[in-house]
Short mmCIF file of C-alpha atoms and ligand atoms in Angstrom, two decimals:
data_model
loop_
_atom_site.label_atom_id
_atom_site.label_comp_id
_atom_site.label_asym_id
_atom_site.label_seq_id
_atom_site.Cartn_x
_atom_site.Cartn_y
_atom_site.Cartn_z
CA MET A 1277 105.11 75.21 182.84
CA LYS A 1278 107.78 74.22 180.35
CA GLN A 1279 107.47 75.78 176.92
CA GLY A 1280 108.72 74.17 173.78
CA ILE A 1281 108.90 74.46 170.04
CA PRO A 1282 108.49 71.29 167.99
CA GLU A 1283 110.72 71.54 164.93
CA ILE A 1284 109.28 69.25 162.30
CA ASP A 1285 111.42 68.30 159.34
CA LYS A 1286 108.72 67.94 156.72
CA GLU A 1287 111.03 66.17 154.27
CA ARG A 1288 111.66 63.37 156.78
CA CYS A 1289 107.99 63.04 157.73
CA LYS A 1290 106.01 60.18 156.17
CA GLY A 1291 102.67 61.34 157.55
CA CYS A 1292 102.02 58.32 159.78
CA GLY A 1293 100.29 60.49 162.38
CA LEU A 1294 101.71 58.75 165.47
CA CYS A 1295 102.79 62.17 166.81
CA ILE A 1296 99.32 63.60 166.22
CA ALA A 1297 97.67 60.70 168.05
CA ASN A 1298 100.01 61.06 171.04
CA CYS A 1299 100.18 64.85 171.51
CA PRO A 1300 98.56 65.60 174.89
CA LYS A 1301 97.79 69.17 173.81
CA ASN A 1302 96.29 68.23 170.44
CA ILE A 1303 98.26 70.89 168.66
CA LEU A 1304 99.66 68.70 165.88
CA GLU A 1305 97.77 68.11 162.66
CA MET A 1306 98.32 66.80 159.15
CA ALA A 1307 99.15 69.48 156.61
CA ASN A 1308 96.94 69.87 153.59
CA ASP A 1309 100.04 69.59 151.47
CA ILE A 1310 102.66 67.02 150.50
CA ASN A 1311 106.46 67.02 150.70
CA SER A 1312 108.82 66.22 147.83
CA PHE A 1313 108.32 62.47 148.44
CA GLY A 1314 104.57 62.83 148.07
CA ALA A 1315 103.78 62.27 151.73
CA TYR A 1316 101.49 64.36 153.88
CA TYR A 1317 103.38 65.82 156.81
CA THR A 1318 102.67 67.00 160.34
CA ILE A 1319 102.48 70.66 161.27
CA CYS A 1320 102.02 72.35 164.63
CA SER A 1321 98.95 74.52 164.73
CA ASP A 1322 99.81 76.42 167.94
CA GLU A 1323 103.41 76.41 169.13
CA SER A 1324 102.57 78.61 172.13
CA GLN A 1325 100.76 75.63 173.69
CA CYS A 1326 103.64 73.15 173.40
CA ILE A 1327 104.74 71.88 176.82
CA ALA A 1328 107.93 70.22 175.55
CA CYS A 1329 106.81 66.81 176.83
CA GLY A 1330 108.60 65.07 173.96
CA ALA A 1331 105.78 62.61 173.22
CA CYS A 1332 105.82 63.40 169.49
CA SER A 1333 109.58 63.03 169.12
CA LEU A 1334 109.54 59.77 171.10
CA MET A 1335 106.89 58.23 168.84
CA CYS A 1336 108.25 59.49 165.51
CA PRO A 1337 109.65 56.52 163.53
CA ASP A 1338 111.58 58.87 161.26
CA ALA A 1339 113.18 61.09 163.89
CA ALA A 1340 111.61 64.03 162.08
CA ILE A 1341 110.74 66.03 165.20
CA GLU A 1342 113.27 67.84 167.35
CA ILE A 1343 112.13 69.72 170.44
CA ILE A 1344 113.53 73.05 171.46
CA LEU A 1345 113.03 74.15 175.03
CA LYS A 1346 112.33 77.83 175.60
CA ARG A 1347 113.92 79.20 178.74
CA GLU A 1348 113.53 82.60 180.33
CA VAL A 1349 116.89 84.01 181.44
CA GLY A 1350 118.00 87.21 183.10
CA MET B 886 114.33 89.23 180.71
CA SER B 887 115.03 87.33 177.51
CA THR B 888 114.50 83.79 176.28
CA GLN B 889 117.21 81.31 175.59
CA ASN B 890 116.48 78.28 173.49
CA LEU B 891 118.18 74.93 173.74
CA HIS B 892 117.57 71.56 172.21
CA MET B 893 115.62 69.26 174.48
CA TYR B 894 115.54 66.51 171.90
CA ARG B 895 117.88 66.15 168.95
CA ARG B 896 118.16 63.47 166.31
CA PRO B 897 120.81 61.03 167.55
CA GLU B 898 124.15 61.45 165.81
CA ALA B 899 124.52 57.73 165.15
CA LEU B 900 121.40 57.83 162.96
CA LEU B 901 122.53 58.54 159.40
CA ASN B 902 120.80 61.40 157.67
CA VAL B 903 118.96 59.29 155.11
CA ARG B 904 115.34 58.45 154.54
CA THR B 905 114.52 54.88 155.55
CA HIS B 906 112.60 52.54 153.26
CA TYR B 907 110.17 51.64 156.06
CA CYS B 908 106.44 52.17 155.67
CA ALA B 909 104.86 55.12 157.48
CA GLY B 910 104.37 54.27 161.15
CA CYS B 911 106.64 51.19 161.15
CA GLY B 912 108.12 50.32 164.54
CA HIS B 913 111.55 49.53 163.06
CA GLY B 914 112.09 53.28 162.63
CA ILE B 915 111.42 53.96 166.33
CA ILE B 916 113.71 51.11 167.36
CA HIS B 917 116.53 52.30 165.06
CA LYS B 918 116.22 55.72 166.64
CA LEU B 919 116.36 54.34 170.19
CA PHE B 920 119.28 52.07 169.31
CA ALA B 921 121.17 55.05 167.84
CA GLU B 922 120.42 57.09 170.98
CA ALA B 923 121.70 54.26 173.18
CA LEU B 924 124.93 54.04 171.17
CA GLY B 925 125.46 57.75 171.73
CA GLU B 926 124.66 57.61 175.44
CA LEU B 927 127.03 54.75 176.12
CA ASN B 928 129.59 56.19 173.72
CA ILE B 929 130.04 52.85 171.96
CA ARG B 930 129.17 53.74 168.37
CA GLU B 931 132.67 53.15 167.06
CA GLU B 932 133.13 49.77 168.68
CA THR B 933 129.70 48.39 167.76
CA ILE B 934 129.11 45.78 165.06
CA VAL B 935 125.53 45.06 164.13
CA VAL B 936 124.47 41.86 162.41
CA ALA B 937 121.44 42.55 160.23
CA PRO B 938 118.78 39.89 159.64
CA VAL B 939 116.75 38.96 156.61
CA GLY B 940 113.50 40.83 156.95
CA CYS B 941 112.42 44.46 156.71
CA SER B 942 115.46 45.59 158.69
CA VAL B 943 117.88 43.99 156.22
CA LEU B 944 119.35 47.42 155.39
CA LEU B 945 119.88 48.41 159.03
CA TYR B 946 123.54 49.29 158.51
CA ASN B 947 122.54 51.88 155.90
CA TYR B 948 120.62 53.78 158.56
CA ILE B 949 122.81 53.52 161.63
CA ASN B 950 126.39 54.67 161.49
CA VAL B 951 128.06 51.49 162.78
CA ASP B 952 129.96 48.60 161.27
CA GLY B 953 127.58 45.93 160.08
CA LEU B 954 127.24 42.69 158.24
CA GLU B 955 124.46 40.63 156.85
CA ALA B 956 123.66 37.07 157.86
CA ALA B 957 121.62 34.43 156.09
CA HIS B 958 118.00 34.24 157.21
CA GLY B 959 117.84 33.34 160.92
CA ARG B 960 121.60 32.98 161.31
CA THR B 961 122.38 36.32 162.96
CA PRO B 962 123.06 34.85 166.44
CA ALA B 963 125.50 32.36 164.92
CA VAL B 964 127.29 35.05 162.94
CA ALA B 965 127.25 37.36 165.97
CA THR B 966 128.82 34.56 168.02
CA GLY B 967 131.69 34.28 165.56
CA VAL B 968 132.21 38.03 165.40
CA LYS B 969 132.18 38.39 169.19
CA ARG B 970 134.58 35.52 169.75
CA ALA B 971 136.98 36.89 167.14
CA GLN B 972 136.62 40.48 168.37
CA PRO B 973 135.73 40.27 172.08
CA ASN B 974 136.27 43.98 172.59
CA ARG B 975 133.58 44.99 170.14
CA ILE B 976 129.92 45.35 171.06
CA VAL B 977 128.02 42.88 168.88
CA VAL B 978 124.29 43.26 168.31
CA SER B 979 122.00 40.81 166.56
CA TYR B 980 118.87 42.62 165.34
CA GLN B 981 116.06 40.28 164.29
CA GLY B 982 112.41 40.02 163.33
CA ASP B 983 110.07 37.31 164.57
CA GLY B 984 110.21 35.21 161.41
CA ASP B 985 113.98 35.38 161.52
CA LEU B 986 114.37 34.71 165.24
CA LEU B 987 111.60 32.22 165.97
CA ALA B 988 110.95 30.37 162.71
CA ILE B 989 113.96 29.75 160.47
CA GLY B 990 116.42 30.79 163.20
CA THR B 991 114.96 29.05 166.26
CA GLY B 992 117.95 26.74 166.61
CA GLU B 993 120.53 29.55 166.43
CA THR B 994 118.52 31.65 168.85
CA LEU B 995 118.20 28.93 171.48
CA HIS B 996 121.78 27.74 171.28
CA ALA B 997 123.38 31.21 171.31
CA ALA B 998 121.29 31.97 174.42
CA ASN B 999 122.12 28.61 175.95
CA ARG B 1000 125.83 29.20 175.47
CA GLY B 1001 125.41 32.59 177.11
CA GLU B 1002 127.28 34.34 174.33
CA ASN B 1003 128.17 37.86 175.35
CA ILE B 1004 126.01 39.45 172.65
CA THR B 1005 122.84 41.55 172.63
CA VAL B 1006 119.79 40.42 170.70
CA ILE B 1007 117.18 43.02 169.77
CA PHE B 1008 114.05 41.13 168.83
CA VAL B 1009 111.35 43.01 166.92
CA ASN B 1010 108.05 41.20 167.35
CA ASN B 1011 105.47 42.52 164.88
CA ALA B 1012 103.36 39.35 164.78
CA ASN B 1013 103.95 38.68 161.09
CA TYR B 1014 106.50 38.41 158.28
CA GLY B 1015 106.69 42.05 157.28
CA MET B 1016 109.10 42.03 154.38
CA THR B 1017 107.45 39.32 152.35
CA GLY B 1018 103.99 40.83 152.62
CA GLY B 1019 102.47 39.84 155.93
CA GLN B 1020 102.42 36.04 156.22
CA MET B 1021 101.78 34.23 159.48
CA ALA B 1022 104.73 34.16 161.88
CA PRO B 1023 105.31 32.00 164.97
CA THR B 1024 104.21 35.05 167.00
CA THR B 1025 100.97 35.65 165.07
CA LEU B 1026 98.14 35.77 167.61
CA VAL B 1027 95.31 33.24 167.72
CA ASP B 1028 92.56 34.39 165.31
CA GLN B 1029 94.83 37.04 163.81
CA ARG B 1030 94.29 37.32 160.07
CA THR B 1031 97.38 37.31 157.87
CA LEU B 1032 98.09 36.52 154.24
CA THR B 1033 98.56 32.83 155.05
CA SER B 1034 95.90 32.62 157.77
CA PRO B 1035 93.08 34.47 156.01
CA LYS B 1036 90.46 33.14 158.41
CA GLY B 1037 92.59 33.88 161.45
CA ARG B 1038 95.30 31.72 163.00
CA ASN B 1039 93.84 28.41 164.03
CA PRO B 1040 95.86 26.86 166.89
CA GLN B 1041 94.58 23.36 166.02
CA GLU B 1042 96.40 23.68 162.74
CA THR B 1043 99.38 25.92 163.45
CA GLY B 1044 99.82 25.95 167.20
CA TYR B 1045 99.89 28.90 169.56
CA PRO B 1046 102.03 32.04 169.34
CA ILE B 1047 105.50 31.37 170.78
CA ARG B 1048 106.65 33.53 173.66
CA ALA B 1049 110.35 34.03 173.09
CA CYS B 1050 111.23 35.57 176.46
CA GLU B 1051 109.47 32.84 178.44
CA LEU B 1052 111.17 30.19 176.31
CA LEU B 1053 114.65 31.64 176.81
CA SER B 1054 113.98 32.11 180.52
CA THR B 1055 114.04 28.33 180.94
CA LEU B 1056 117.75 28.41 180.06
CA GLU B 1057 120.39 28.91 182.70
CA ALA B 1058 122.90 31.09 180.89
CA PRO B 1059 121.14 34.30 179.72
CA ALA B 1060 121.95 37.33 181.89
CA TYR B 1061 119.18 39.70 180.90
CA ILE B 1062 115.78 39.08 179.28
CA GLU B 1063 113.07 41.72 179.06
CA ARG B 1064 109.95 42.36 176.99
CA VAL B 1065 108.95 45.94 176.21
CA SER B 1066 106.77 47.63 173.59
CA LEU B 1067 106.16 50.73 171.49
CA HIS B 1068 102.46 51.40 172.04
CA ASN B 1069 102.81 54.87 173.59
CA PRO B 1070 105.49 57.43 174.53
CA GLY B 1071 105.90 55.97 178.04
CA ALA B 1072 106.44 52.50 176.62
CA VAL B 1073 108.95 53.86 174.12
CA LYS B 1074 110.93 55.40 177.00
CA LYS B 1075 111.02 52.03 178.76
CA THR B 1076 112.13 50.37 175.54
CA LYS B 1077 115.05 52.76 175.30
CA LYS B 1078 116.04 51.96 178.90
CA ALA B 1079 115.98 48.25 178.16
CA ILE B 1080 118.19 48.66 175.08
CA VAL B 1081 120.66 50.80 177.02
CA LYS B 1082 120.76 48.26 179.84
CA ALA B 1083 121.32 45.33 177.48
CA LEU B 1084 124.21 47.09 175.74
CA GLN B 1085 125.66 48.20 179.06
CA TYR B 1086 125.63 44.60 180.32
CA GLN B 1087 127.41 43.43 177.21
CA LYS B 1088 129.99 46.16 177.64
CA GLU B 1089 130.58 44.93 181.19
CA GLY B 1090 130.91 41.36 179.92
CA ARG B 1091 127.87 40.07 181.81
CA GLY B 1092 126.74 37.72 179.05
CA TYR B 1093 123.74 37.20 176.83
CA SER B 1094 121.14 39.98 176.80
CA PHE B 1095 117.81 39.77 175.00
CA VAL B 1096 115.25 42.54 174.49
CA GLU B 1097 111.92 41.70 172.86
CA ILE B 1098 110.08 44.74 171.51
CA LEU B 1099 106.40 44.55 170.54
CA SER B 1100 106.28 46.64 167.40
CA MET B 1101 103.70 47.75 164.86
CA CYS B 1102 103.37 46.77 161.23
CA PRO B 1103 100.39 48.91 160.19
CA THR B 1104 100.75 48.20 156.46
CA ASN B 1105 100.47 44.43 156.81
CA TRP B 1106 98.00 44.62 159.66
CA GLY B 1107 95.85 46.76 157.35
CA ILE B 1108 95.23 49.50 159.90
CA GLU B 1109 96.37 53.06 160.49
CA PRO B 1110 99.62 53.56 162.44
CA ALA B 1111 97.89 55.03 165.50
CA ALA B 1112 95.44 52.11 165.50
CA GLY B 1113 98.46 49.82 165.20
CA ALA B 1114 99.91 51.23 168.39
CA ASP B 1115 96.57 50.64 170.13
CA TRP B 1116 96.41 47.11 168.75
CA ILE B 1117 99.73 46.29 170.39
CA LYS B 1118 98.29 47.34 173.71
CA THR B 1119 94.89 45.70 173.43
CA SER B 1120 95.79 42.50 171.57
CA MET B 1121 99.49 41.75 171.85
CA VAL B 1122 100.26 42.78 175.43
CA PRO B 1123 97.71 40.38 177.00
CA TRP B 1124 99.51 37.44 175.32
CA PHE B 1125 103.02 38.93 175.46
CA PRO B 1126 103.16 40.68 178.87
CA HIS B 1127 105.79 43.34 179.64
CA LYS B 1128 108.19 41.91 182.11
CA VAL B 1129 111.81 41.67 183.18
CA PHE B 1130 112.21 37.91 183.00
CA ARG B 1131 115.83 37.82 184.01
CA ASP B 1132 118.27 40.40 185.31
CA ARG B 1133 121.22 38.54 186.80
CA PRO B 1134 123.43 41.60 187.32
CA ALA B 1135 120.67 43.43 189.23
CA GLU B 1136 119.87 40.28 191.26
CA ALA B 1137 123.54 39.90 192.14
CA ALA B 1138 123.77 43.56 193.14
CA ALA B 1139 120.66 43.23 195.33
CA ALA B 1140 122.01 40.07 196.98
CA GLY B 1141 125.39 41.74 197.52
CA GLY B 1142 123.70 44.75 199.05
CA LYS B 1143 121.81 42.57 201.53
CA ALA B 1144 124.91 40.62 202.52
CA SER B 1145 126.99 43.69 203.32
C1 TPP C 2216 116.42 31.15 153.46
C2 TPP C 2216 115.33 32.12 153.21
N1 TPP C 2216 114.04 31.73 153.36
C3 TPP C 2216 113.03 32.60 153.17
C4 TPP C 2216 113.29 33.90 152.78
C5 TPP C 2216 112.15 34.85 152.54
N2 TPP C 2216 111.97 35.84 153.60
C6 TPP C 2216 112.49 37.07 153.50
S1 TPP C 2216 112.11 38.02 154.81
C7 TPP C 2216 111.23 36.78 155.54
C8 TPP C 2216 110.51 36.95 156.86
C9 TPP C 2216 110.83 38.20 157.58
O1 TPP C 2216 109.97 38.37 158.67
P1 TPP C 2216 110.46 38.84 160.09
O2 TPP C 2216 111.69 38.14 160.47
O3 TPP C 2216 109.30 38.76 161.02
O4 TPP C 2216 110.91 40.36 159.89
P2 TPP C 2216 110.04 41.64 159.49
O5 TPP C 2216 110.16 41.75 158.01
O6 TPP C 2216 108.65 41.44 159.97
O7 TPP C 2216 110.74 42.76 160.19
C10 TPP C 2216 111.23 35.64 154.74
C11 TPP C 2216 110.55 34.40 155.09
C12 TPP C 2216 114.66 34.28 152.64
N3 TPP C 2216 114.99 35.52 152.29
N4 TPP C 2216 115.64 33.38 152.84
#
């Protein structure tokens, strides 16, 4: 199974929640906090469960989510 | 054994590092991102000129790192025609909303398509006039409530929603016409493919390419962004089906393959 890390840029996030609604693992949620623009932002509650499917980054209208793929080497 | 990390998805380089003015959950943001990705993939960022419409995406050239100019409301295909004819080696993109493309700009849209201008039109169909506060557009669905159809669009009074792809498909000249949407990650992937294909065809000089994208406008629809994505699927797609209406280059390739 692929393993990923969603890197969420909270300053870009507008808190629309499209990523949260489309995450197949339900590991994204809205933070109980706001960024410097006054918007709620998405956080990942359990990175170990991310399967690097890319659904969140595809849906994000603000390109706030980058996905890093973890690979075992050696 | 150790782990090595690499980027699976990165913000496209052609997307400028600024915050857009779009509402949370607006489809324009997703489309800008896909457009920027396509420019990177085809390596055509430097040669691209985008003609921005009047509508929410009026500041498009502030968000995507390409040359751009602004046309009067609905006139982007006419301006794009002039730019392309003067600079045939540049990739010229006309980016338009539904009010721009199908109301005030219907004439320009039809005639640019009919002439088969070698330009790409990206048509963002969000079923209303976003920028001015959510008035009824030619694409507003029957019974859909907007600022100017508070009881729902009544076709006896204002007609039925216009299907742009079907309309343009009656013309002989267009090379590529497809309708895609943004309602889920799979659909977004297909939208990206369609944009890449349209730009590729223009690069190859195949003629007029048109991509209609069903997009969400949660603020003016008065629903949450995720519900907006669902609304595209449940309400818009039945009237505006996903389809490749025309793909002349692919048809020609298939015919050529059979003959040989
Ligand atoms: C000649 C002219 N008429 C009317 C307007 C007002 N106006 C500004 S944007 C707009 C409609 C935009 O809607 P659409 O093209 O659907 O784009 P969206 O904002 O939904 O992306 C209108 C009618 C204008 N700016 N210029």
